[in-house]
PDB file of C-alpha atoms in Angstrom:
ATOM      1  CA  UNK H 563     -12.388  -7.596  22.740  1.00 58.00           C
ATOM      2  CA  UNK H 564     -16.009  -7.055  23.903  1.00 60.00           C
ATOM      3  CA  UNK H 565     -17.683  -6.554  19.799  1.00 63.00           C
ATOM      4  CA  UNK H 566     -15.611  -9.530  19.487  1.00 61.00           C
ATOM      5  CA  UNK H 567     -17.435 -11.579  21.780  1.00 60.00           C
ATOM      6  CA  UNK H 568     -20.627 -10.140  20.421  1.00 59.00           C
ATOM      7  CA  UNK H 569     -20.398 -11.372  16.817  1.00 61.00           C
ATOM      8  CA  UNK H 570     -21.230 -14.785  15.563  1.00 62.00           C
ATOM      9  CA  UNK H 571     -18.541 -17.488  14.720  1.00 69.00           C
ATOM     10  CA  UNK H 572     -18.921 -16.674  11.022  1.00 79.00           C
ATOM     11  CA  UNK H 573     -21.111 -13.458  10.326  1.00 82.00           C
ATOM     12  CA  UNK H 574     -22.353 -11.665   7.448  1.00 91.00           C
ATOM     13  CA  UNK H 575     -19.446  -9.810   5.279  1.00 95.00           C
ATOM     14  CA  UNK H 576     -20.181  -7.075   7.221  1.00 94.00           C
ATOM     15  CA  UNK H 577     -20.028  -8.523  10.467  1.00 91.00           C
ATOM     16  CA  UNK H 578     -16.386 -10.004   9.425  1.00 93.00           C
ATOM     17  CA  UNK H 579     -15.553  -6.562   8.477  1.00 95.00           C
ATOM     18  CA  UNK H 580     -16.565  -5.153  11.914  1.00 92.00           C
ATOM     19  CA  UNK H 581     -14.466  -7.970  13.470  1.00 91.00           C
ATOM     20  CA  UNK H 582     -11.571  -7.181  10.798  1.00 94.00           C
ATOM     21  CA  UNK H 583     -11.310  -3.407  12.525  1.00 94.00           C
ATOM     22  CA  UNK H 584     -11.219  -5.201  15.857  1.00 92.00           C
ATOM     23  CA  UNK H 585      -8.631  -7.504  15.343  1.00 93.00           C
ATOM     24  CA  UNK H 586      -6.628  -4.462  13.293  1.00 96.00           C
ATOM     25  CA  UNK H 587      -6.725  -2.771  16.278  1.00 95.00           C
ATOM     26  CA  UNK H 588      -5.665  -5.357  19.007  1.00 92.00           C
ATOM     27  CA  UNK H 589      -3.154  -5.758  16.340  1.00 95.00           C
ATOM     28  CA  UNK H 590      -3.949  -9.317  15.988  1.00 93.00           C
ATOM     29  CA  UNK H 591      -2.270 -10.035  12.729  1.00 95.00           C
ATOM     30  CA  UNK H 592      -2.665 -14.251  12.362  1.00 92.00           C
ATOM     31  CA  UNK H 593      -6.538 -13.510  12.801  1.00 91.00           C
ATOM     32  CA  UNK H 594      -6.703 -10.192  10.246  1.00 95.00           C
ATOM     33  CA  UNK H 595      -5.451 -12.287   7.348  1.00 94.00           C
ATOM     34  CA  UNK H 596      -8.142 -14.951   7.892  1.00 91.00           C
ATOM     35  CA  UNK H 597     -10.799 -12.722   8.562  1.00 94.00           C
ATOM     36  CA  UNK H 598      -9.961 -10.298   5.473  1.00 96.00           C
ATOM     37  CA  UNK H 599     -10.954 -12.512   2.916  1.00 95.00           C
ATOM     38  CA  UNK H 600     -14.599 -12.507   3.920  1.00 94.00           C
ATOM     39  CA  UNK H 601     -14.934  -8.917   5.488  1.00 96.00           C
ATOM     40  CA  UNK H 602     -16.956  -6.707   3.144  1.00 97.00           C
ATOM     41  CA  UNK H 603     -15.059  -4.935   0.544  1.00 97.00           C
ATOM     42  CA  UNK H 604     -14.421  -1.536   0.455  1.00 97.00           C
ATOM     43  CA  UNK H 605     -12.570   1.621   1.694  1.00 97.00           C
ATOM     44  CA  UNK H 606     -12.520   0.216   5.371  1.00 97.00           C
ATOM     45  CA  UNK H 607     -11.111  -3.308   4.631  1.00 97.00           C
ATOM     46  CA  UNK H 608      -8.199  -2.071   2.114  1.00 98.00           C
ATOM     47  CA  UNK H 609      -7.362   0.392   5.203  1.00 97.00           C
ATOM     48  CA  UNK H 610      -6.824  -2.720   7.576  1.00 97.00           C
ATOM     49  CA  UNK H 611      -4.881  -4.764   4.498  1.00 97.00           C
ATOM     50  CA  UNK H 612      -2.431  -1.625   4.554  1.00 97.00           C
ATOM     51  CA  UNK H 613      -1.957  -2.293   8.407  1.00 97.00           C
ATOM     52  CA  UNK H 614      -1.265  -5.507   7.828  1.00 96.00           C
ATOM     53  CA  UNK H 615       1.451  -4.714   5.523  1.00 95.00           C
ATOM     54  CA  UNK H 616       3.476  -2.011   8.130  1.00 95.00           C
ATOM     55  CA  UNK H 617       2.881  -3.734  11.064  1.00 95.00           C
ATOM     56  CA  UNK H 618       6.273  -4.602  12.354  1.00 92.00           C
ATOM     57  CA  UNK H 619       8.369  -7.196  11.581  1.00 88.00           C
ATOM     58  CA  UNK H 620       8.594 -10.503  12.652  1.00 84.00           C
ATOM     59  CA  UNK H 621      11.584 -12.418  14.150  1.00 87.00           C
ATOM     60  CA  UNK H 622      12.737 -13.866  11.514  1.00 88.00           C
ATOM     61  CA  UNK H 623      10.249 -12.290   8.550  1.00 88.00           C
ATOM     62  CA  UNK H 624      11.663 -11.080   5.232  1.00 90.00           C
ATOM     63  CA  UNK H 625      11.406  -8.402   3.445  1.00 88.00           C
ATOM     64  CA  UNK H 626      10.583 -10.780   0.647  1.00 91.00           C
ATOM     65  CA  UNK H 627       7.931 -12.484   2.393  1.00 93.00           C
ATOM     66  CA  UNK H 628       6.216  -9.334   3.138  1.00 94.00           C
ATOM     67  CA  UNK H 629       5.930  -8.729  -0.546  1.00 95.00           C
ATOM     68  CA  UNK H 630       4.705 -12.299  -1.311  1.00 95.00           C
ATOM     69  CA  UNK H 631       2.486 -11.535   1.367  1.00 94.00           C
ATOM     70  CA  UNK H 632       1.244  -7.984  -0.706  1.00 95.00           C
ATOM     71  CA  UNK H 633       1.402  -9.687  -4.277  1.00 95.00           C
ATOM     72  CA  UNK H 634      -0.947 -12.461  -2.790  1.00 95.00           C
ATOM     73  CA  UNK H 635      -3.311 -10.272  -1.221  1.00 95.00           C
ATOM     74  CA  UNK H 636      -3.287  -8.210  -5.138  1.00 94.00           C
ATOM     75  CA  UNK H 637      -4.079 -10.523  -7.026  1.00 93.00           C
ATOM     76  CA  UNK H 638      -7.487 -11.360  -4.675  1.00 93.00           C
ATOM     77  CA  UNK H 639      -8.651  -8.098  -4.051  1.00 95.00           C
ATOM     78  CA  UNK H 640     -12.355  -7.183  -6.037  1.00 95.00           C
ATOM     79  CA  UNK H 641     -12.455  -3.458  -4.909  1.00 96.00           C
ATOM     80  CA  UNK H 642     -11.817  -0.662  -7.595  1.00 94.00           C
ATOM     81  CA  UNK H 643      -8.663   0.977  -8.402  1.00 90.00           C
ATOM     82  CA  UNK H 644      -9.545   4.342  -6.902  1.00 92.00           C
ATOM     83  CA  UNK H 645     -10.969   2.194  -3.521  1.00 96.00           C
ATOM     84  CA  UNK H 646      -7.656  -0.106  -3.102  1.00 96.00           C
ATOM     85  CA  UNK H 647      -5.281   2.969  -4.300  1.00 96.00           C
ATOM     86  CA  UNK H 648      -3.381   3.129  -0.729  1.00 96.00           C
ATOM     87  CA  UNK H 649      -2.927  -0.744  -0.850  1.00 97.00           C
ATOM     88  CA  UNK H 650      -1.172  -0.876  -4.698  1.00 96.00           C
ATOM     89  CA  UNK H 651       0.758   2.202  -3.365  1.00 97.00           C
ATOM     90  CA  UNK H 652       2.017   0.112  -0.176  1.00 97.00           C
ATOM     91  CA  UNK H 653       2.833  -3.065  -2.310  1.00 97.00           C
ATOM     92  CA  UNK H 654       4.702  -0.773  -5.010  1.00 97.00           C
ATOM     93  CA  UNK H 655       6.923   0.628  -2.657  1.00 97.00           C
ATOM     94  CA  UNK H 656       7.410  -2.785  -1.183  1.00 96.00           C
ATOM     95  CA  UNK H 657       8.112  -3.525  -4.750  1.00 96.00           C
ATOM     96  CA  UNK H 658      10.606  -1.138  -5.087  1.00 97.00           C
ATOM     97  CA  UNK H 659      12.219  -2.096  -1.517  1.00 94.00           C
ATOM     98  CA  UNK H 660      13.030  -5.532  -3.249  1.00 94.00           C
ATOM     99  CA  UNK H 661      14.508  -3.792  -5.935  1.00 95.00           C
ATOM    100  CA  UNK H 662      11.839  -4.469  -8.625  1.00 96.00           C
ATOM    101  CA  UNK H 663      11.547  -1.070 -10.197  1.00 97.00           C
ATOM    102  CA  UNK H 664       9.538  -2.078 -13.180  1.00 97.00           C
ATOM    103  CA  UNK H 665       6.316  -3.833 -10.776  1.00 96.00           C
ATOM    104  CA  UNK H 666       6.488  -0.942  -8.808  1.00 97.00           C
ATOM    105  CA  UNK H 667       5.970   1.409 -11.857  1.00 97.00           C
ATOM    106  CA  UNK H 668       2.876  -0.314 -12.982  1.00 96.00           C
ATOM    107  CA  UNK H 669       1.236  -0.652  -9.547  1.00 96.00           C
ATOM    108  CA  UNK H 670       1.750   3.246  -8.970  1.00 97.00           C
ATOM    109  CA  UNK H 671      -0.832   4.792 -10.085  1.00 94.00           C
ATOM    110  CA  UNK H 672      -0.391   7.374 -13.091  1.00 90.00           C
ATOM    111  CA  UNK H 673      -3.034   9.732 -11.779  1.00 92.00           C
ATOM    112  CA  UNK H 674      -3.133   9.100  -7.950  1.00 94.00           C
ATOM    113  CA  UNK H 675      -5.169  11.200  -5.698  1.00 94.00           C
ATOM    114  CA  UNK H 676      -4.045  14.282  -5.031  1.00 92.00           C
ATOM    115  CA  UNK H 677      -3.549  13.346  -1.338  1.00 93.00           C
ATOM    116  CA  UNK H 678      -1.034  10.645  -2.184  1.00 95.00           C
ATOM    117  CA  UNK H 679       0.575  12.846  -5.594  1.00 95.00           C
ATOM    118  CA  UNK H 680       3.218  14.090  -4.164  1.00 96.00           C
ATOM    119  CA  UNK H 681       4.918  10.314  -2.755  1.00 97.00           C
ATOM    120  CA  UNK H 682       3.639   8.348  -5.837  1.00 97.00           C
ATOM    121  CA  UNK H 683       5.399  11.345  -7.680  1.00 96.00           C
ATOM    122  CA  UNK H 684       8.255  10.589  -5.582  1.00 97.00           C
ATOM    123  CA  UNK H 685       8.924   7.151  -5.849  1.00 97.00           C
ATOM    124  CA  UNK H 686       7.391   7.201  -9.884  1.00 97.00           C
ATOM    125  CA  UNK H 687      10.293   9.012 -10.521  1.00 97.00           C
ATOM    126  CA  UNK H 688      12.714   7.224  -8.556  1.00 97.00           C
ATOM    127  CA  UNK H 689      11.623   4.262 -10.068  1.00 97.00           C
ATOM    128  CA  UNK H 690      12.094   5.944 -13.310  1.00 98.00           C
ATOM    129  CA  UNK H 691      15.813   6.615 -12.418  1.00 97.00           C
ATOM    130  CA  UNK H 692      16.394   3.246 -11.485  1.00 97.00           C
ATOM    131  CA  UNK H 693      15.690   2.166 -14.833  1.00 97.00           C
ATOM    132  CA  UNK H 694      17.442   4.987 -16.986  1.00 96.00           C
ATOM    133  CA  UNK H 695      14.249   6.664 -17.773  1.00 97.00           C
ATOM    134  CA  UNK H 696      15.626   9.858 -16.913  1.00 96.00           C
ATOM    135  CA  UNK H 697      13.390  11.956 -18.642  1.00 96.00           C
ATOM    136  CA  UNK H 698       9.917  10.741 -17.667  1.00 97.00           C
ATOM    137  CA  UNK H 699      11.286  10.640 -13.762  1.00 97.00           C
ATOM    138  CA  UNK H 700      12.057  14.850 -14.576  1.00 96.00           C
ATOM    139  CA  UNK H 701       8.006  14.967 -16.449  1.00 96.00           C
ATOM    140  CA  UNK H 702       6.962  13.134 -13.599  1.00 96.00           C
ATOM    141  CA  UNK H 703       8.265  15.450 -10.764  1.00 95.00           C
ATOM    142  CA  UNK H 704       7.863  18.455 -12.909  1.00 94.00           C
ATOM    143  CA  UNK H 705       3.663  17.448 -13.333  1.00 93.00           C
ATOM    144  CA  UNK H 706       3.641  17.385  -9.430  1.00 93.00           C
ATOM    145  CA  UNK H 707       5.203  20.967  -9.328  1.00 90.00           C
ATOM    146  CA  UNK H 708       2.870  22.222  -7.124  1.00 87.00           C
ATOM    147  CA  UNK H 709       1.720  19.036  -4.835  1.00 91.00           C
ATOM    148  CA  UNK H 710       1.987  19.141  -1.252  1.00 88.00           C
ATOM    149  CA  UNK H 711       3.824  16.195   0.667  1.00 90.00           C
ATOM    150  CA  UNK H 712       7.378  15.019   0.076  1.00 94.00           C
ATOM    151  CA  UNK H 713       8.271  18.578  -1.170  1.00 91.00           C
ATOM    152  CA  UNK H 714      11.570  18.591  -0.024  1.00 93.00           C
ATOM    153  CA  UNK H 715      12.803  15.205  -1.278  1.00 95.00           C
ATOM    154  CA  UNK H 716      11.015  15.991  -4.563  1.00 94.00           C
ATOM    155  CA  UNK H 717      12.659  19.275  -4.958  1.00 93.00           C
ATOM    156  CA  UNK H 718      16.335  17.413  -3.510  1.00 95.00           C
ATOM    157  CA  UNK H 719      15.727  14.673  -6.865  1.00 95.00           C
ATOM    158  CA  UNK H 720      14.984  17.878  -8.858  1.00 94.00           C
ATOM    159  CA  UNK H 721      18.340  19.081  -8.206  1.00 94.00           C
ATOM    160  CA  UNK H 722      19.707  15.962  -8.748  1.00 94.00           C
ATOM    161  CA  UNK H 723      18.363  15.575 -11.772  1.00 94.00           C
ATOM    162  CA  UNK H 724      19.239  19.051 -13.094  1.00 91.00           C
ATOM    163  CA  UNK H 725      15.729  20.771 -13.177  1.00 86.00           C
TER     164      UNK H 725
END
C-alpha cells in the first residue's frame, strides 16, 4: 500500500509496472487489469497477467469468461514469444478446459523451455488425443523422454497409449 501512495496518478510505464506488482500482490484484481495495459512490457508484467488468470474464481465467473478474459489479453500483448511463453501456456490450457483442443495446440508452444517441456508435452499430447492425432501425441511424449516435471502423468498417457 505504501509504493502505492508514492507513485503518481499516471506514471511512466515503468512506474505502472511497479504499481502492477503492488496491486498483484494485494491481489487487487479490478485495478491489475487497468493498470496492465500501460505497465512496461516484459518478463515482470506477463508474470502478473498469469496471476490474473489463476486467481480464484468469482461468484458467479465462468470458466468461459476467464478465457475471453485470456484471448483478450492475447491478442494485445507486444512482448516476444519466448517473454509471454507462461501466459500462451496459461490461456492454452484454459483453452483446452473449454474443450477447444485445436486453439490450445497452436498456442502451446512446439519448442517450450525446457522448464515448462515436460506440461506443454503433457497437455500437447493430450490435445493431440482429443483430436485423433494419436501418433504425434506418442512423438510428442516420446521427444520429452527425458524432461523433468509431470513425469508420472506423462509416463501414465505413455501406457495408455501403448509406448
Amino acid at each position: 500500500q505504501g509504493a502505492l501512495a508514492l507513485l503518481p496518478a499516471r506514471g511512466t510505464p515503468a512506474q505502472e509496472l511497479t504499481r502492477l506488482r503492488a496491486l498483484t500482490a494485494l491481489r487487487d484484481w479490478k485495478a491489475v487489469r487497468l493498470v496492465a495495459a500501460r505497465a512496461q512490457p516484459g518478463p515482470e508484467r506477463i508474470r502478473c497477467l498469469v496471476a490474473l488468470l489463476e486467481r480464484p474464481h468469482l461468484q458467479g465467473e465462468t470458466a468461459s469468461q476467464r478465457r475471453t478474459e485470456a484471448e483478450s489479453w492475447l491478442a494485445r500483448l507486444p512482448e516476444k514469444p519466448d517473454v509471454k511463453e507462461p501466459f500462451l501456456i496459461r490461456a492454452a490450457d484454459l483453452r483446452l478446459q473449454g474443450g477447444d483442443a485445436r486453439g490450445a495446440l497452436a498456442l502451446y508452444p512446439a519448442k517450450p523451455s525446457p522448464g515448462q517441456l515436460g506440461w506443454v508435452s503433457l497437455m500437447r499430447a493430450q490435445a493431440q488425443v482429443q483430436l485423433g492425432q494419436t501418433e504425434a501425441a506418442k512423438a510428442t511424449l516420446q521427444a520429452a523422454k527425458g524432461a523433468d516435471g509431470f513425469r508420472g502423468q506423462r509416463e501414465a498417457m505413455e501406457r495408455r497409449l501403448g509406448i
